[in-house]
Amino acid sequence: MKLENIVPWGRNLSEYQSMFLLSDLELKSKILGCGDGPASFNAEVTAMGGDVVSIDPIYHFSKIQIAKRIDEVAHEVLKQVKLNEKHFVWHTISSPDALYTLRMETMQKFLEDYEKGRSEGRYREGALPNFSFEDGQFDLALSSHFLFLYSDHMDEVFHLHAIEEMLRVAKEVRIFPLVTLEGNVSPHLEGIMNILERAGYATEVVETSYEFQKGGDKMLKIRKEEG
Ligand SMILES: C[S@@+](CC[C@H](N)C(=O)[O-])C[C@H]1O[C@@H](n2cnc3c(N)ncnc32)[C@H](O)[C@@H]1O
């Protein structure tokens, strides 16, 4: 992965809680964040005494390199959001400028935690669909704004392998959102749910309390059927 191809843009704990409907008890469980990038979820949960490991290819790079890349792209992202303002819901986040401030504060929190977290093994370079974790090592594996969102770039086979890998290492998987960058329900969603159900998993599309991208307010929950 080349740093110049990356657009770092991270969400915070409150957003992860809304996207994944995380209870206080779940926040105390062993969580794997798949593709957490510069989100502050890991930093904030760790500060509360929680147990999160984040995996992302960008953790190959140093704090200085990631910070520099954030500075290079943040204003361009803001410009693009302003051009596409009507595709977003401006309730919780009131304006593009408020979004910019929120994202910069969030990524600053991540950067402040990054070196310590990397030395503690909380930020690990890695990429779906192959992890080096043991079977069942985590209670919950989360994917925010990676799977399904980039359905135009990653096919159904990639999605299936990625989700199977998340299910191998965690008891439950949650993915948000279920729409593509264009705001359409992912063309892979139905086929993947059918395959997973035939393989003995319970799948459920759950309405959440988070909607920023219009129509992006649902998550997919997957777990092994009991008994
Ligand atoms: C749009 S960002 C989302 C960041 C964070 N999850 C959030 O919601 O704020 C997508 C992330 O997926 C990461 N990514 C790209 N390819 C990946 C892969 N094969 N496996 C895991 N993460 C990947 C990127 O580096 C980037 O940090």
XYZ file of C-alpha atoms and ligand atoms in Angstrom:
254
model
C 0.000 0.000 0.000
C 1.340 3.443 -0.975
C 0.749 6.342 1.404
C -0.072 8.705 -1.466
C -3.085 6.497 -2.317
C -4.516 6.779 1.204
C -7.073 9.338 2.348
C -7.037 9.105 6.169
C -10.433 9.972 7.677
C -11.399 8.535 11.091
C -14.472 8.257 13.289
C -14.700 8.407 17.084
C -16.025 6.197 19.883
C -19.432 7.864 20.028
C -19.865 7.197 16.289
C -18.734 3.558 16.635
C -21.232 3.143 19.498
C -24.072 4.466 17.318
C -23.042 2.544 14.187
C -22.632 -0.790 15.980
C -25.109 -0.266 18.857
C -22.354 -1.194 21.306
C -23.521 -1.711 24.893
C -21.318 -0.850 27.895
C -20.815 -4.592 28.427
C -19.763 -5.119 24.803
C -17.257 -2.262 25.122
C -15.575 -4.299 27.879
C -15.224 -7.378 25.653
C -12.299 -8.300 23.385
C -12.818 -6.287 20.196
C -11.024 -6.412 16.844
C -11.382 -3.275 14.701
C -10.810 -4.249 11.062
C -9.678 -1.263 8.977
C -9.810 1.216 11.891
C -7.308 3.529 10.180
C -7.038 6.876 11.995
C -10.260 6.358 14.036
C -10.011 7.252 17.744
C -12.140 4.235 18.768
C -9.145 2.217 20.005
C -7.615 5.197 21.889
C -10.899 6.074 23.601
C -11.898 2.516 24.561
C -8.380 1.817 25.851
C -8.548 4.979 27.989
C -11.747 3.550 29.534
C -9.979 0.275 30.363
C -11.242 -1.676 27.349
C -9.474 -4.212 25.142
C -9.300 -3.323 21.428
C -6.876 -4.400 18.715
C -7.021 -2.447 15.440
C -5.765 -3.852 12.139
C -5.056 -1.688 9.118
C -2.461 -1.575 6.329
C -1.746 2.109 7.163
C -0.158 1.028 10.468
C 2.886 0.195 8.337
C 3.604 3.967 8.403
C 4.977 6.171 11.186
C 3.037 8.769 13.171
C 4.840 11.556 11.281
C 4.030 10.031 7.884
C 0.325 9.558 8.725
C 0.065 13.074 10.243
C 1.649 14.556 7.105
C -0.776 12.661 4.873
C -3.753 13.908 6.952
C -2.534 17.504 6.483
C -2.114 16.971 2.731
C -5.644 15.654 2.105
C -7.977 17.098 4.776
C -8.843 20.318 2.921
C -9.481 18.447 -0.334
C -11.844 16.055 1.497
C -13.686 19.043 2.987
C -13.995 20.559 -0.507
C -15.453 17.296 -1.860
C -17.932 17.065 1.044
C -19.097 20.636 0.334
C -19.596 19.754 -3.349
C -21.647 16.683 -2.349
C -23.436 18.204 0.659
C -26.880 16.933 -0.368
C -25.774 13.301 -0.091
C -25.292 13.613 3.677
C -27.625 14.022 6.665
C -26.681 17.176 8.612
C -28.339 16.386 11.969
C -25.775 15.143 14.476
C -23.008 16.773 12.458
C -24.406 20.193 11.559
C -22.215 21.336 8.645
C -19.156 20.455 6.515
C -17.032 22.739 8.708
C -18.288 20.977 11.857
C -17.438 17.663 10.170
C -13.911 18.880 9.413
C -13.370 19.948 13.055
C -14.747 16.634 14.363
C -12.583 14.534 12.026
C -9.414 16.533 12.773
C -9.988 16.228 16.564
C -10.653 12.504 16.163
C -7.509 11.883 14.099
C -5.439 13.983 16.530
C -6.632 11.675 19.353
C -5.583 8.679 17.241
C -2.160 10.203 16.489
C -1.517 10.938 20.181
C -2.204 7.275 21.021
C -0.620 5.702 17.949
C 3.004 5.100 18.964
C 2.092 3.813 22.441
C -0.678 1.669 20.976
C 1.627 0.249 18.327
C 4.234 -0.725 20.927
C 1.468 -2.377 22.999
C 0.248 -4.332 19.947
C -3.071 -2.458 19.798
C -2.380 -1.061 16.291
C -1.162 -3.823 13.990
C -0.313 -3.663 10.339
C -2.483 -6.203 8.542
C -5.168 -6.569 5.930
C -8.285 -8.549 5.208
C -8.861 -11.222 4.077
C -5.967 -12.812 6.034
C -5.218 -12.285 9.705
C -2.549 -13.940 11.840
C -4.844 -14.297 14.879
C -5.909 -17.533 16.581
C -9.416 -18.945 16.069
C -11.973 -17.316 18.384
C -9.480 -14.870 19.893
C -12.011 -11.982 19.966
C -15.616 -11.565 21.120
C -16.488 -9.025 18.452
C -14.962 -8.035 15.092
C -16.077 -4.687 13.637
C -15.734 -3.211 10.159
C -16.607 0.480 9.846
C -16.594 2.082 6.405
C -14.581 -0.558 4.607
C -16.570 -3.702 3.661
C -19.649 -3.071 1.455
C -18.801 0.662 1.159
C -16.167 -0.072 -1.505
C -18.222 -2.746 -3.288
C -17.288 -1.230 -6.661
C -13.619 -1.951 -5.962
C -13.862 -5.273 -4.102
C -15.895 -8.188 -5.414
C -18.211 -10.613 -3.621
C -15.476 -13.247 -3.270
C -13.223 -10.756 -1.457
C -16.101 -9.765 0.838
C -16.938 -13.384 1.586
C -13.329 -14.312 2.398
C -12.934 -11.191 4.555
C -16.115 -11.921 6.534
C -15.222 -15.628 6.930
C -11.830 -14.547 8.314
C -13.485 -12.146 10.764
C -15.841 -14.985 11.828
C -12.871 -17.302 12.306
C -11.213 -14.969 14.828
C -14.325 -13.547 16.540
C -17.616 -14.905 17.905
C -19.626 -12.114 16.291
C -19.087 -9.776 13.343
C -20.698 -6.372 12.762
C -20.343 -4.362 9.549
C -21.462 -0.764 8.879
C -22.667 0.683 6.509
C -24.349 -1.648 3.996
C -24.388 0.917 1.187
C -21.759 1.814 -1.402
C -20.060 5.211 -1.794
C -22.921 6.142 -4.147
C -25.458 5.366 -1.411
C -26.914 2.195 -3.016
C -27.358 -1.024 -1.038
C -24.249 -3.115 -1.737
C -24.796 -5.544 -4.633
C -22.914 -8.161 -2.545
C -25.129 -7.994 0.553
C -27.930 -10.398 -0.346
C -25.675 -13.059 -1.869
C -23.332 -12.982 1.110
C -26.167 -13.252 3.627
C -27.545 -16.289 1.724
C -24.164 -18.034 1.631
C -23.506 -17.378 5.330
C -26.947 -18.608 6.347
C -26.474 -21.815 4.358
C -23.145 -22.230 6.184
C -24.910 -22.126 9.565
C -24.572 -18.469 10.555
C -27.381 -16.230 11.783
C -27.388 -12.929 9.885
C -29.440 -9.873 10.719
C -29.715 -6.397 9.186
C -30.183 -4.012 12.099
C -31.325 -0.385 11.992
C -28.924 1.809 13.955
C -29.007 5.290 15.441
C -26.315 6.532 12.987
C -26.951 8.080 9.597
C -24.521 10.494 7.986
C -24.342 9.174 4.444
C -27.986 9.243 3.219
C -29.452 5.706 3.431
C -26.418 4.438 5.374
C -28.134 3.672 8.676
C -27.989 -0.128 8.890
C -25.427 -2.676 10.022
C -25.070 -6.396 9.399
C -24.700 -8.658 12.448
C -23.394 -12.193 11.916
C -22.879 -14.967 14.447
C -22.739 -18.750 14.565
C -26.224 -20.248 15.117
C -26.608 -21.557 18.691
C -26.781 -25.326 19.139
C -12.746 4.828 5.123
S -11.491 4.224 6.186
C -12.417 3.865 7.656
C -11.629 4.080 8.919
C -12.369 3.742 10.210
N -12.836 2.374 10.225
C -13.527 4.667 10.428
O -14.685 4.266 10.210
O -13.287 5.810 10.802
C -11.136 2.610 5.506
C -9.916 1.954 6.111
O -9.767 0.650 5.554
C -8.383 0.386 5.477
N -8.119 -0.754 4.573
C -7.816 -0.739 3.249
N -7.633 -1.993 2.789
C -7.813 -2.838 3.852
C -7.774 -4.263 4.019
N -7.539 -5.097 2.988
N -8.022 -4.778 5.252
C -8.302 -3.962 6.294
N -8.366 -2.598 6.190
C -8.135 -2.045 4.984
C -7.793 1.697 4.989
O -6.402 1.783 5.209
C -8.614 2.703 5.805
O -7.962 3.037 7.013
